PDB file of N, CA and C and ligand atoms in Angstrom:
ATOM      1  N   MET A   1       0.877  -1.166  -0.004  1.00  0.00           N
ATOM      2  CA  MET A   1       0.015  -0.093   0.055  1.00  0.00           C
ATOM      3  C   MET A   1       0.773   1.220  -0.031  1.00  0.00           C
ATOM      4  N   SER A   2       0.629   2.044  -1.085  1.00  0.00           N
ATOM      5  CA  SER A   2       1.533   3.233  -1.123  1.00  0.00           C
ATOM      6  C   SER A   2       0.668   4.288  -0.824  1.00  0.00           C
ATOM      7  N   SER A   3       1.280   5.373  -0.063  1.00  0.00           N
ATOM      8  CA  SER A   3       0.578   6.662   0.058  1.00  0.00           C
ATOM      9  C   SER A   3       0.675   7.670  -0.978  1.00  0.00           C
ATOM     10  N   THR A   4      -0.281   8.275  -1.315  1.00  0.00           N
ATOM     11  CA  THR A   4      -0.130   9.368  -2.389  1.00  0.00           C
ATOM     12  C   THR A   4       0.249  10.604  -1.897  1.00  0.00           C
ATOM     13  N   GLN A   5       0.767  11.319  -2.758  1.00  0.00           N
ATOM     14  CA  GLN A   5       1.279  12.711  -2.399  1.00  0.00           C
ATOM     15  C   GLN A   5       0.190  13.456  -1.461  1.00  0.00           C
ATOM     16  N   SER A   6      -1.098  13.293  -1.715  1.00  0.00           N
ATOM     17  CA  SER A   6      -2.037  14.269  -1.211  1.00  0.00           C
ATOM     18  C   SER A   6      -2.058  14.000   0.227  1.00  0.00           C
ATOM     19  N   THR A   7      -1.751  12.504   0.553  1.00  0.00           N
ATOM     20  CA  THR A   7      -2.027  12.324   2.101  1.00  0.00           C
ATOM     21  C   THR A   7      -0.715  12.266   2.963  1.00  0.00           C
ATOM     22  N   ARG A   8       0.425  12.799   2.354  1.00  0.00           N
ATOM     23  CA  ARG A   8       1.563  13.047   3.317  1.00  0.00           C
ATOM     24  C   ARG A   8       1.719  13.978   3.887  1.00  0.00           C
ATOM     25  N   ILE A   9       2.562  13.748   5.006  1.00  0.00           N
ATOM     26  CA  ILE A   9       2.983  15.017   5.527  1.00  0.00           C
ATOM     27  C   ILE A   9       3.716  15.847   5.129  1.00  0.00           C
ATOM     28  N   ARG A  10       3.541  17.162   5.196  1.00  0.00           N
ATOM     29  CA  ARG A  10       4.393  18.269   4.477  1.00  0.00           C
ATOM     30  C   ARG A  10       5.101  19.174   5.639  1.00  0.00           C
ATOM     31  N   ARG A  11       5.873  19.896   4.862  1.00  0.00           N
ATOM     32  CA  ARG A  11       6.811  20.923   5.547  1.00  0.00           C
ATOM     33  C   ARG A  11       5.626  21.653   6.378  1.00  0.00           C
ATOM     34  N   ASP A  12       6.036  22.175   7.501  1.00  0.00           N
ATOM     35  CA  ASP A  12       5.161  22.984   8.569  1.00  0.00           C
ATOM     36  C   ASP A  12       4.233  22.254   9.275  1.00  0.00           C
ATOM     37  N   ASP A  13       3.882  21.054   8.946  1.00  0.00           N
ATOM     38  CA  ASP A  13       2.730  20.346   9.572  1.00  0.00           C
ATOM     39  C   ASP A  13       3.387  20.109  10.946  1.00  0.00           C
ATOM     40  N   GLU A  14       2.380  20.117  11.891  1.00  0.00           N
ATOM     41  CA  GLU A  14       2.411  19.800  13.287  1.00  0.00           C
ATOM     42  C   GLU A  14       2.556  18.179  13.481  1.00  0.00           C
ATOM     43  N   VAL A  15       3.493  17.698  14.027  1.00  0.00           N
ATOM     44  CA  VAL A  15       3.363  16.085  14.147  1.00  0.00           C
ATOM     45  C   VAL A  15       3.620  15.654  15.503  1.00  0.00           C
ATOM     46  N   ILE A  16       3.511  14.561  15.866  1.00  0.00           N
ATOM     47  CA  ILE A  16       3.712  13.592  16.946  1.00  0.00           C
ATOM     48  C   ILE A  16       4.633  12.564  16.802  1.00  0.00           C
ATOM     49  N   ILE A  17       5.668  12.397  17.505  1.00  0.00           N
ATOM     50  CA  ILE A  17       6.428  11.156  17.151  1.00  0.00           C
ATOM     51  C   ILE A  17       5.815   9.939  17.927  1.00  0.00           C
ATOM     52  N   ILE A  18       5.573   9.112  17.488  1.00  0.00           N
ATOM     53  CA  ILE A  18       4.695   7.780  17.745  1.00  0.00           C
ATOM     54  C   ILE A  18       5.777   6.382  18.369  1.00  0.00           C
ATOM     55  N   ALA A  19       6.887   6.709  17.923  1.00  0.00           N
ATOM     56  CA  ALA A  19       7.828   5.425  18.479  1.00  0.00           C
ATOM     57  C   ALA A  19       9.197   5.978  18.354  1.00  0.00           C
ATOM     58  N   GLY A  20      10.139   5.258  19.064  1.00  0.00           N
ATOM     59  CA  GLY A  20      11.450   5.470  19.359  1.00  0.00           C
ATOM     60  C   GLY A  20      11.927   6.363  20.727  1.00  0.00           C
ATOM     61  N   ARG A  21      12.803   6.895  20.701  1.00  0.00           N
ATOM     62  CA  ARG A  21      13.351   7.653  21.720  1.00  0.00           C
ATOM     63  C   ARG A  21      12.451   8.990  22.197  1.00  0.00           C
ATOM     64  N   ASP A  22      12.092   9.583  21.249  1.00  0.00           N
ATOM     65  CA  ASP A  22      11.178  10.900  21.435  1.00  0.00           C
ATOM     66  C   ASP A  22       9.800  10.645  21.266  1.00  0.00           C
ATOM     67  N   LYS A  23       9.405   9.386  21.491  1.00  0.00           N
ATOM     68  CA  LYS A  23       7.944   9.247  21.627  1.00  0.00           C
ATOM     69  C   LYS A  23       7.206  10.106  22.314  1.00  0.00           C
ATOM     70  N   GLY A  24       5.978  10.685  21.849  1.00  0.00           N
ATOM     71  CA  GLY A  24       5.331  11.466  22.569  1.00  0.00           C
ATOM     72  C   GLY A  24       5.584  12.986  22.147  1.00  0.00           C
ATOM     73  N   ALA A  25       6.681  13.276  21.813  1.00  0.00           N
ATOM     74  CA  ALA A  25       7.227  14.695  21.424  1.00  0.00           C
ATOM     75  C   ALA A  25       6.511  15.282  20.167  1.00  0.00           C
ATOM     76  N   ARG A  26       6.327  16.505  20.195  1.00  0.00           N
ATOM     77  CA  ARG A  26       5.529  17.138  18.974  1.00  0.00           C
ATOM     78  C   ARG A  26       6.510  18.260  18.570  1.00  0.00           C
ATOM     79  N   GLY A  27       6.309  18.382  17.305  1.00  0.00           N
ATOM     80  CA  GLY A  27       7.232  19.341  16.652  1.00  0.00           C
ATOM     81  C   GLY A  27       6.780  19.669  15.259  1.00  0.00           C
ATOM     82  N   LYS A  28       7.260  20.995  14.730  1.00  0.00           N
ATOM     83  CA  LYS A  28       7.058  21.351  13.267  1.00  0.00           C
ATOM     84  C   LYS A  28       7.938  20.595  12.254  1.00  0.00           C
ATOM     85  N   VAL A  29       7.538  20.237  11.185  1.00  0.00           N
ATOM     86  CA  VAL A  29       8.374  19.478  10.011  1.00  0.00           C
ATOM     87  C   VAL A  29       9.323  20.669   9.622  1.00  0.00           C
ATOM     88  N   ILE A  30      10.393  20.458   9.459  1.00  0.00           N
ATOM     89  CA  ILE A  30      11.261  21.691   9.055  1.00  0.00           C
ATOM     90  C   ILE A  30      11.846  21.146   7.680  1.00  0.00           C
ATOM     91  N   ARG A  31      11.842  19.926   7.265  1.00  0.00           N
ATOM     92  CA  ARG A  31      12.355  19.516   6.214  1.00  0.00           C
ATOM     93  C   ARG A  31      11.995  18.075   5.895  1.00  0.00           C
ATOM     94  N   LEU A  32      11.444  17.841   4.768  1.00  0.00           N
ATOM     95  CA  LEU A  32      11.254  16.518   4.154  1.00  0.00           C
ATOM     96  C   LEU A  32      12.409  15.583   3.547  1.00  0.00           C
ATOM     97  N   ILE A  33      12.727  14.490   3.923  1.00  0.00           N
ATOM     98  CA  ILE A  33      13.771  13.990   3.048  1.00  0.00           C
ATOM     99  C   ILE A  33      13.255  12.698   2.499  1.00  0.00           C
ATOM    100  N   LEU A  34      12.344  12.763   1.513  1.00  0.00           N
ATOM    101  CA  LEU A  34      11.681  11.670   1.152  1.00  0.00           C
ATOM    102  C   LEU A  34      12.242  10.706   0.318  1.00  0.00           C
ATOM    103  N   ALA A  35      13.329  10.855  -0.153  1.00  0.00           N
ATOM    104  CA  ALA A  35      14.371   9.924  -0.729  1.00  0.00           C
ATOM    105  C   ALA A  35      14.630   8.691   0.441  1.00  0.00           C
ATOM    106  N   ASP A  36      14.704   9.278   1.633  1.00  0.00           N
ATOM    107  CA  ASP A  36      15.051   8.483   2.692  1.00  0.00           C
ATOM    108  C   ASP A  36      13.746   8.165   3.785  1.00  0.00           C
ATOM    109  N   SER A  37      12.660   8.705   3.072  1.00  0.00           N
ATOM    110  CA  SER A  37      11.460   8.551   3.947  1.00  0.00           C
ATOM    111  C   SER A  37      11.668   9.266   5.527  1.00  0.00           C
ATOM    112  N   LYS A  38      12.428  10.182   5.381  1.00  0.00           N
ATOM    113  CA  LYS A  38      12.524  10.808   6.774  1.00  0.00           C
ATOM    114  C   LYS A  38      12.429  12.259   6.649  1.00  0.00           C
ATOM    115  N   ALA A  39      12.169  12.960   7.852  1.00  0.00           N
ATOM    116  CA  ALA A  39      11.937  14.255   8.054  1.00  0.00           C
ATOM    117  C   ALA A  39      12.679  14.773   9.206  1.00  0.00           C
ATOM    118  N   LEU A  40      12.989  15.952   8.969  1.00  0.00           N
ATOM    119  CA  LEU A  40      13.671  16.879  10.097  1.00  0.00           C
ATOM    120  C   LEU A  40      12.362  17.667  11.038  1.00  0.00           C
ATOM    121  N   VAL A  41      12.291  17.153  12.336  1.00  0.00           N
ATOM    122  CA  VAL A  41      11.328  17.735  13.065  1.00  0.00           C
ATOM    123  C   VAL A  41      11.990  18.585  14.266  1.00  0.00           C
ATOM    124  N   SER A  42      11.387  20.034  14.141  1.00  0.00           N
ATOM    125  CA  SER A  42      11.967  21.134  15.305  1.00  0.00           C
ATOM    126  C   SER A  42      11.964  20.261  16.628  1.00  0.00           C
ATOM    127  N   LYS A  43      12.939  20.375  17.367  1.00  0.00           N
ATOM    128  CA  LYS A  43      13.280  19.943  18.851  1.00  0.00           C
ATOM    129  C   LYS A  43      13.247  18.647  18.834  1.00  0.00           C
ATOM    130  N   VAL A  44      13.406  17.646  18.065  1.00  0.00           N
ATOM    131  CA  VAL A  44      12.890  16.347  18.024  1.00  0.00           C
ATOM    132  C   VAL A  44      14.312  15.639  17.376  1.00  0.00           C
ATOM    133  N   ASN A  45      14.731  14.520  18.239  1.00  0.00           N
ATOM    134  CA  ASN A  45      15.559  13.568  17.902  1.00  0.00           C
ATOM    135  C   ASN A  45      17.284  14.557  17.948  1.00  0.00           C
ATOM    136  N   MET A  46      17.182  15.363  18.726  1.00  0.00           N
ATOM    137  CA  MET A  46      18.444  16.135  18.808  1.00  0.00           C
ATOM    138  C   MET A  46      19.750  15.357  18.896  1.00  0.00           C
ATOM    139  N   VAL A  47      20.551  15.814  18.383  1.00  0.00           N
ATOM    140  CA  VAL A  47      21.907  15.112  18.395  1.00  0.00           C
ATOM    141  C   VAL A  47      22.901  16.297  18.811  1.00  0.00           C
ATOM    142  N   LYS A  48      24.094  15.933  19.396  1.00  0.00           N
ATOM    143  CA  LYS A  48      25.100  17.039  19.731  1.00  0.00           C
ATOM    144  C   LYS A  48      25.978  16.637  18.637  1.00  0.00           C
ATOM    145  N   ARG A  49      26.406  17.857  18.143  1.00  0.00           N
ATOM    146  CA  ARG A  49      27.665  17.757  16.967  1.00  0.00           C
ATOM    147  C   ARG A  49      28.656  18.461  17.410  1.00  0.00           C
ATOM    148  N   HIS A  50      29.967  18.022  17.264  1.00  0.00           N
ATOM    149  CA  HIS A  50      31.171  18.693  17.572  1.00  0.00           C
ATOM    150  C   HIS A  50      31.579  19.545  16.374  1.00  0.00           C
ATOM    151  N   THR A  51      31.817  20.781  16.411  1.00  0.00           N
ATOM    152  CA  THR A  51      32.279  21.469  15.314  1.00  0.00           C
ATOM    153  C   THR A  51      33.458  22.234  15.661  1.00  0.00           C
ATOM    154  N   ARG A  52      34.053  22.317  14.371  1.00  0.00           N
ATOM    155  CA  ARG A  52      35.658  22.885  14.600  1.00  0.00           C
ATOM    156  C   ARG A  52      35.597  24.209  14.512  1.00  0.00           C
ATOM    157  N   PRO A  53      36.468  24.962  15.270  1.00  0.00           N
ATOM    158  CA  PRO A  53      36.671  26.338  15.221  1.00  0.00           C
ATOM    159  C   PRO A  53      36.723  26.843  13.714  1.00  0.00           C
ATOM    160  N   THR A  54      36.221  27.811  13.434  1.00  0.00           N
ATOM    161  CA  THR A  54      36.409  28.643  11.922  1.00  0.00           C
ATOM    162  C   THR A  54      36.523  29.981  12.245  1.00  0.00           C
ATOM    163  N   GLN A  55      36.894  30.645  11.008  1.00  0.00           N
ATOM    164  CA  GLN A  55      36.857  32.079  11.104  1.00  0.00           C
ATOM    165  C   GLN A  55      35.691  32.844  11.720  1.00  0.00           C
ATOM    166  N   ASP A  56      34.596  32.084  11.417  1.00  0.00           N
ATOM    167  CA  ASP A  56      33.254  32.603  11.965  1.00  0.00           C
ATOM    168  C   ASP A  56      32.889  32.407  13.235  1.00  0.00           C
ATOM    169  N   SER A  57      33.192  31.181  13.556  1.00  0.00           N
ATOM    170  CA  SER A  57      32.774  30.651  14.872  1.00  0.00           C
ATOM    171  C   SER A  57      33.866  30.063  15.755  1.00  0.00           C
ATOM    172  N   LYS A  58      33.696  29.998  17.105  1.00  0.00           N
ATOM    173  CA  LYS A  58      34.663  29.273  17.908  1.00  0.00           C
ATOM    174  C   LYS A  58      34.472  27.919  17.831  1.00  0.00           C
ATOM    175  N   GLY A  59      33.596  27.278  17.195  1.00  0.00           N
ATOM    176  CA  GLY A  59      33.624  25.824  17.344  1.00  0.00           C
ATOM    177  C   GLY A  59      32.849  25.273  18.735  1.00  0.00           C
ATOM    178  N   GLY A  60      32.801  24.094  18.871  1.00  0.00           N
ATOM    179  CA  GLY A  60      32.236  23.416  20.188  1.00  0.00           C
ATOM    180  C   GLY A  60      31.130  22.533  19.862  1.00  0.00           C
ATOM    181  N   ILE A  61      30.433  22.463  20.851  1.00  0.00           N
ATOM    182  CA  ILE A  61      29.192  21.433  20.865  1.00  0.00           C
ATOM    183  C   ILE A  61      28.065  22.298  20.482  1.00  0.00           C
ATOM    184  N   ILE A  62      27.145  21.830  19.174  1.00  0.00           N
ATOM    185  CA  ILE A  62      25.922  22.376  18.889  1.00  0.00           C
ATOM    186  C   ILE A  62      24.899  21.408  18.855  1.00  0.00           C
ATOM    187  N   GLU A  63      23.693  21.537  19.236  1.00  0.00           N
ATOM    188  CA  GLU A  63      22.517  20.656  19.058  1.00  0.00           C
ATOM    189  C   GLU A  63      21.795  20.769  17.773  1.00  0.00           C
ATOM    190  N   LYS A  64      21.679  19.619  17.320  1.00  0.00           N
ATOM    191  CA  LYS A  64      20.967  19.878  15.877  1.00  0.00           C
ATOM    192  C   LYS A  64      20.010  18.626  15.827  1.00  0.00           C
ATOM    193  N   GLU A  65      18.857  19.036  14.922  1.00  0.00           N
ATOM    194  CA  GLU A  65      17.789  17.821  14.745  1.00  0.00           C
ATOM    195  C   GLU A  65      18.492  16.858  13.772  1.00  0.00           C
ATOM    196  N   ALA A  66      18.141  15.691  13.985  1.00  0.00           N
ATOM    197  CA  ALA A  66      18.497  14.519  12.964  1.00  0.00           C
ATOM    198  C   ALA A  66      17.430  14.039  12.489  1.00  0.00           C
ATOM    199  N   PRO A  67      17.438  13.350  11.421  1.00  0.00           N
ATOM    200  CA  PRO A  67      16.466  12.945  10.423  1.00  0.00           C
ATOM    201  C   PRO A  67      15.641  11.984  11.286  1.00  0.00           C
ATOM    202  N   ILE A  68      14.251  11.788  11.218  1.00  0.00           N
ATOM    203  CA  ILE A  68      13.653  10.941  11.999  1.00  0.00           C
ATOM    204  C   ILE A  68      12.460   9.965  10.810  1.00  0.00           C
ATOM    205  N   ALA A  69      12.472   8.736  11.019  1.00  0.00           N
ATOM    206  CA  ALA A  69      11.773   8.008   9.971  1.00  0.00           C
ATOM    207  C   ALA A  69      10.183   8.501   9.862  1.00  0.00           C
ATOM    208  N   LEU A  70       9.760   8.549   8.620  1.00  0.00           N
ATOM    209  CA  LEU A  70       8.334   9.160   8.553  1.00  0.00           C
ATOM    210  C   LEU A  70       7.207   8.112   9.323  1.00  0.00           C
ATOM    211  N   SER A  71       7.950   6.849   9.334  1.00  0.00           N
ATOM    212  CA  SER A  71       6.756   5.729   9.894  1.00  0.00           C
ATOM    213  C   SER A  71       6.743   5.887  11.209  1.00  0.00           C
ATOM    214  N   ASN A  72       7.731   6.904  11.937  1.00  0.00           N
ATOM    215  CA  ASN A  72       7.509   7.084  13.314  1.00  0.00           C
ATOM    216  C   ASN A  72       6.832   8.185  13.839  1.00  0.00           C
ATOM    217  N   VAL A  73       6.143   9.070  12.597  1.00  0.00           N
ATOM    218  CA  VAL A  73       5.694  10.218  12.746  1.00  0.00           C
ATOM    219  C   VAL A  73       4.298  10.437  12.274  1.00  0.00           C
ATOM    220  N   GLN A  74       3.246  10.866  13.130  1.00  0.00           N
ATOM    221  CA  GLN A  74       2.186  11.075  12.602  1.00  0.00           C
ATOM    222  C   GLN A  74       1.621  12.534  12.537  1.00  0.00           C
ATOM    223  N   TYR A  75       0.782  12.899  11.791  1.00  0.00           N
ATOM    224  CA  TYR A  75       0.223  14.412  11.784  1.00  0.00           C
ATOM    225  C   TYR A  75      -0.406  14.597  13.405  1.00  0.00           C
ATOM    226  N   PHE A  76      -0.380  15.801  13.768  1.00  0.00           N
ATOM    227  CA  PHE A  76      -0.924  15.736  15.028  1.00  0.00           C
ATOM    228  C   PHE A  76      -2.358  16.766  14.686  1.00  0.00           C
ATOM    229  N   CYS A  77      -3.500  16.139  15.049  1.00  0.00           N
ATOM    230  CA  CYS A  77      -4.638  16.737  14.815  1.00  0.00           C
ATOM    231  C   CYS A  77      -4.901  17.569  15.898  1.00  0.00           C
ATOM    232  N   PRO A  78      -5.112  18.893  15.770  1.00  0.00           N
ATOM    233  CA  PRO A  78      -5.582  19.844  16.736  1.00  0.00           C
ATOM    234  C   PRO A  78      -6.923  19.431  17.324  1.00  0.00           C
ATOM    235  N   SER A  79      -7.805  19.139  16.701  1.00  0.00           N
ATOM    236  CA  SER A  79      -9.195  18.638  17.184  1.00  0.00           C
ATOM    237  C   SER A  79      -9.186  17.490  18.033  1.00  0.00           C
ATOM    238  N   CYS A  80      -8.492  16.367  17.483  1.00  0.00           N
ATOM    239  CA  CYS A  80      -8.232  15.074  18.220  1.00  0.00           C
ATOM    240  C   CYS A  80      -7.473  15.093  19.562  1.00  0.00           C
ATOM    241  N   LYS A  81      -6.360  16.090  19.219  1.00  0.00           N
ATOM    242  CA  LYS A  81      -5.129  16.226  20.241  1.00  0.00           C
ATOM    243  C   LYS A  81      -4.560  14.926  20.370  1.00  0.00           C
ATOM    244  N   ALA A  82      -4.298  14.389  18.936  1.00  0.00           N
ATOM    245  CA  ALA A  82      -3.551  13.105  18.900  1.00  0.00           C
ATOM    246  C   ALA A  82      -2.914  12.847  17.768  1.00  0.00           C
ATOM    247  N   GLY A  83      -2.117  12.001  17.337  1.00  0.00           N
ATOM    248  CA  GLY A  83      -1.580  11.486  16.159  1.00  0.00           C
ATOM    249  C   GLY A  83      -2.768  10.934  15.499  1.00  0.00           C
ATOM    250  N   VAL A  84      -2.808  11.140  14.295  1.00  0.00           N
ATOM    251  CA  VAL A  84      -3.747  10.658  13.440  1.00  0.00           C
ATOM    252  C   VAL A  84      -3.328  10.274  11.969  1.00  0.00           C
ATOM    253  N   ARG A  85      -3.983   9.544  11.252  1.00  0.00           N
ATOM    254  CA  ARG A  85      -3.812   9.078   9.898  1.00  0.00           C
ATOM    255  C   ARG A  85      -4.630  10.126   9.125  1.00  0.00           C
ATOM    256  N   LEU A  86      -3.958  10.281   7.960  1.00  0.00           N
ATOM    257  CA  LEU A  86      -4.449  11.489   7.080  1.00  0.00           C
ATOM    258  C   LEU A  86      -5.411  10.561   5.839  1.00  0.00           C
ATOM    259  N   GLY A  87      -6.587  11.336   5.721  1.00  0.00           N
ATOM    260  CA  GLY A  87      -7.337  10.973   4.458  1.00  0.00           C
ATOM    261  C   GLY A  87      -7.210  12.337   3.333  1.00  0.00           C
ATOM    262  N   VAL A  88      -7.916  11.928   2.458  1.00  0.00           N
ATOM    263  CA  VAL A  88      -7.905  13.205   1.311  1.00  0.00           C
ATOM    264  C   VAL A  88      -9.477  13.235   0.874  1.00  0.00           C
ATOM    265  N   LYS A  89      -9.756  14.314   0.758  1.00  0.00           N
ATOM    266  CA  LYS A  89     -11.012  14.771   0.113  1.00  0.00           C
ATOM    267  C   LYS A  89     -10.857  15.739  -0.940  1.00  0.00           C
ATOM    268  N   LYS A  90     -11.931  15.619  -1.954  1.00  0.00           N
ATOM    269  CA  LYS A  90     -11.958  16.691  -3.162  1.00  0.00           C
ATOM    270  C   LYS A  90     -12.996  17.757  -2.855  1.00  0.00           C
ATOM    271  N   LEU A  91     -12.434  18.884  -3.080  1.00  0.00           N
ATOM    272  CA  LEU A  91     -13.648  19.808  -2.900  1.00  0.00           C
ATOM    273  C   LEU A  91     -14.116  19.789  -4.049  1.00  0.00           C
ATOM    274  N   GLU A  92     -15.329  20.774  -4.121  1.00  0.00           N
ATOM    275  CA  GLU A  92     -16.214  21.187  -5.189  1.00  0.00           C
ATOM    276  C   GLU A  92     -15.529  21.717  -6.174  1.00  0.00           C
ATOM    277  N   ASP A  93     -14.470  22.798  -5.919  1.00  0.00           N
ATOM    278  CA  ASP A  93     -13.444  23.283  -6.938  1.00  0.00           C
ATOM    279  C   ASP A  93     -12.451  22.239  -7.333  1.00  0.00           C
ATOM    280  N   GLY A  94     -12.404  21.034  -7.251  1.00  0.00           N
ATOM    281  CA  GLY A  94     -11.392  20.374  -7.517  1.00  0.00           C
ATOM    282  C   GLY A  94     -10.123  20.021  -6.825  1.00  0.00           C
ATOM    283  N   ARG A  95     -10.113  20.874  -5.808  1.00  0.00           N
ATOM    284  CA  ARG A  95      -8.778  20.985  -5.058  1.00  0.00           C
ATOM    285  C   ARG A  95      -8.855  19.744  -4.260  1.00  0.00           C
ATOM    286  N   LYS A  96      -7.859  19.272  -3.799  1.00  0.00           N
ATOM    287  CA  LYS A  96      -7.844  18.081  -2.925  1.00  0.00           C
ATOM    288  C   LYS A  96      -7.032  18.400  -1.578  1.00  0.00           C
ATOM    289  N   VAL A  97      -7.575  18.306  -0.524  1.00  0.00           N
ATOM    290  CA  VAL A  97      -7.319  18.570   0.732  1.00  0.00           C
ATOM    291  C   VAL A  97      -7.217  17.455   1.663  1.00  0.00           C
ATOM    292  N   ARG A  98      -6.160  17.624   2.696  1.00  0.00           N
ATOM    293  CA  ARG A  98      -6.060  16.540   3.598  1.00  0.00           C
ATOM    294  C   ARG A  98      -7.042  16.446   4.733  1.00  0.00           C
ATOM    295  N   THR A  99      -7.417  15.466   5.173  1.00  0.00           N
ATOM    296  CA  THR A  99      -8.398  15.424   6.249  1.00  0.00           C
ATOM    297  C   THR A  99      -7.888  14.480   7.323  1.00  0.00           C
ATOM    298  N   CYS A 100      -8.584  14.708   8.610  1.00  0.00           N
ATOM    299  CA  CYS A 100      -8.341  13.609   9.798  1.00  0.00           C
ATOM    300  C   CYS A 100      -9.160  12.533   9.669  1.00  0.00           C
ATOM    301  N   LYS A 101      -8.363  11.321   9.619  1.00  0.00           N
ATOM    302  CA  LYS A 101      -9.286  10.117   9.041  1.00  0.00           C
ATOM    303  C   LYS A 101     -10.140   9.580  10.520  1.00  0.00           C
ATOM    304  N   LYS A 102      -9.928  10.553  11.782  1.00  0.00           N
ATOM    305  CA  LYS A 102     -10.441  10.090  12.916  1.00  0.00           C
ATOM    306  C   LYS A 102     -11.898  11.001  13.095  1.00  0.00           C
ATOM    307  N   CYS A 103     -11.479  12.454  12.945  1.00  0.00           N
ATOM    308  CA  CYS A 103     -12.639  13.229  13.001  1.00  0.00           C
ATOM    309  C   CYS A 103     -13.055  14.059  11.810  1.00  0.00           C
ATOM    310  N   SER A 104     -12.506  13.838  10.737  1.00  0.00           N
ATOM    311  CA  SER A 104     -12.774  14.274   9.511  1.00  0.00           C
ATOM    312  C   SER A 104     -12.813  15.885   9.264  1.00  0.00           C
ATOM    313  N   GLU A 105     -11.980  16.296  10.117  1.00  0.00           N
ATOM    314  CA  GLU A 105     -11.673  17.776  10.217  1.00  0.00           C
ATOM    315  C   GLU A 105     -10.956  17.769   8.614  1.00  0.00           C
ATOM    316  N   VAL A 106     -11.090  19.111   8.152  1.00  0.00           N
ATOM    317  CA  VAL A 106     -10.217  19.469   6.913  1.00  0.00           C
ATOM    318  C   VAL A 106      -9.184  20.076   7.488  1.00  0.00           C
ATOM    319  N   LEU A 107      -7.931  19.711   6.935  1.00  0.00           N
ATOM    320  CA  LEU A 107      -6.567  20.216   7.646  1.00  0.00           C
ATOM    321  C   LEU A 107      -5.895  21.132   6.928  1.00  0.00           C
ATOM    322  N   ASP A 108      -6.354  21.267   5.600  1.00  0.00           N
ATOM    323  CA  ASP A 108      -5.345  22.330   4.677  1.00  0.00           C
ATOM    324  C   ASP A 108      -6.503  23.112   4.314  1.00  0.00           C
ATOM    325  N   ARG A 109      -6.019  24.568   4.329  1.00  0.00           N
ATOM    326  CA  ARG A 109      -6.811  25.467   4.121  1.00  0.00           C
ATOM    327  C   ARG A 109      -6.860  25.792   2.558  1.00  0.00           C
TER     328      ARG A 109
HETATM  329 ZN1   ZN B   1      -8.813  14.859  13.999  1.00  0.00          ZN
END
C-alpha cells in the first residue's frame, strides 16, 4: 500500500512522534527527506555535534535535529489532540485537501 502525495505529511505540519526515543514529542516539520522517507522535526531527535573552530565561529558543541523516519511520525490533529492518519477529500472546486481520518476535519486551507 503506497501513500499518495496528497495524504503525506508536509513541511510546516505539526507532528507527533509515535515510536522511538522521542515518543510523544511534538514539533513542526522543518524539512522532508523523501528519498530516505525521513523528516527533520523541530526539537525532536536532537543530537550533539562537535564543530571545529572556523573564522566565523569558535566551534564547540551544537545541538541539531537529526532526521527521523516518517513511519515514526504522525500528523497531530488539533481537534483530536492526537496523532492521526490522513485522508483526502476532493473539494467542489477540484482541489484536494487532507483530512483527519478520525474526526474528518479538513486540515488544509
Ligand atoms: Zn482529528
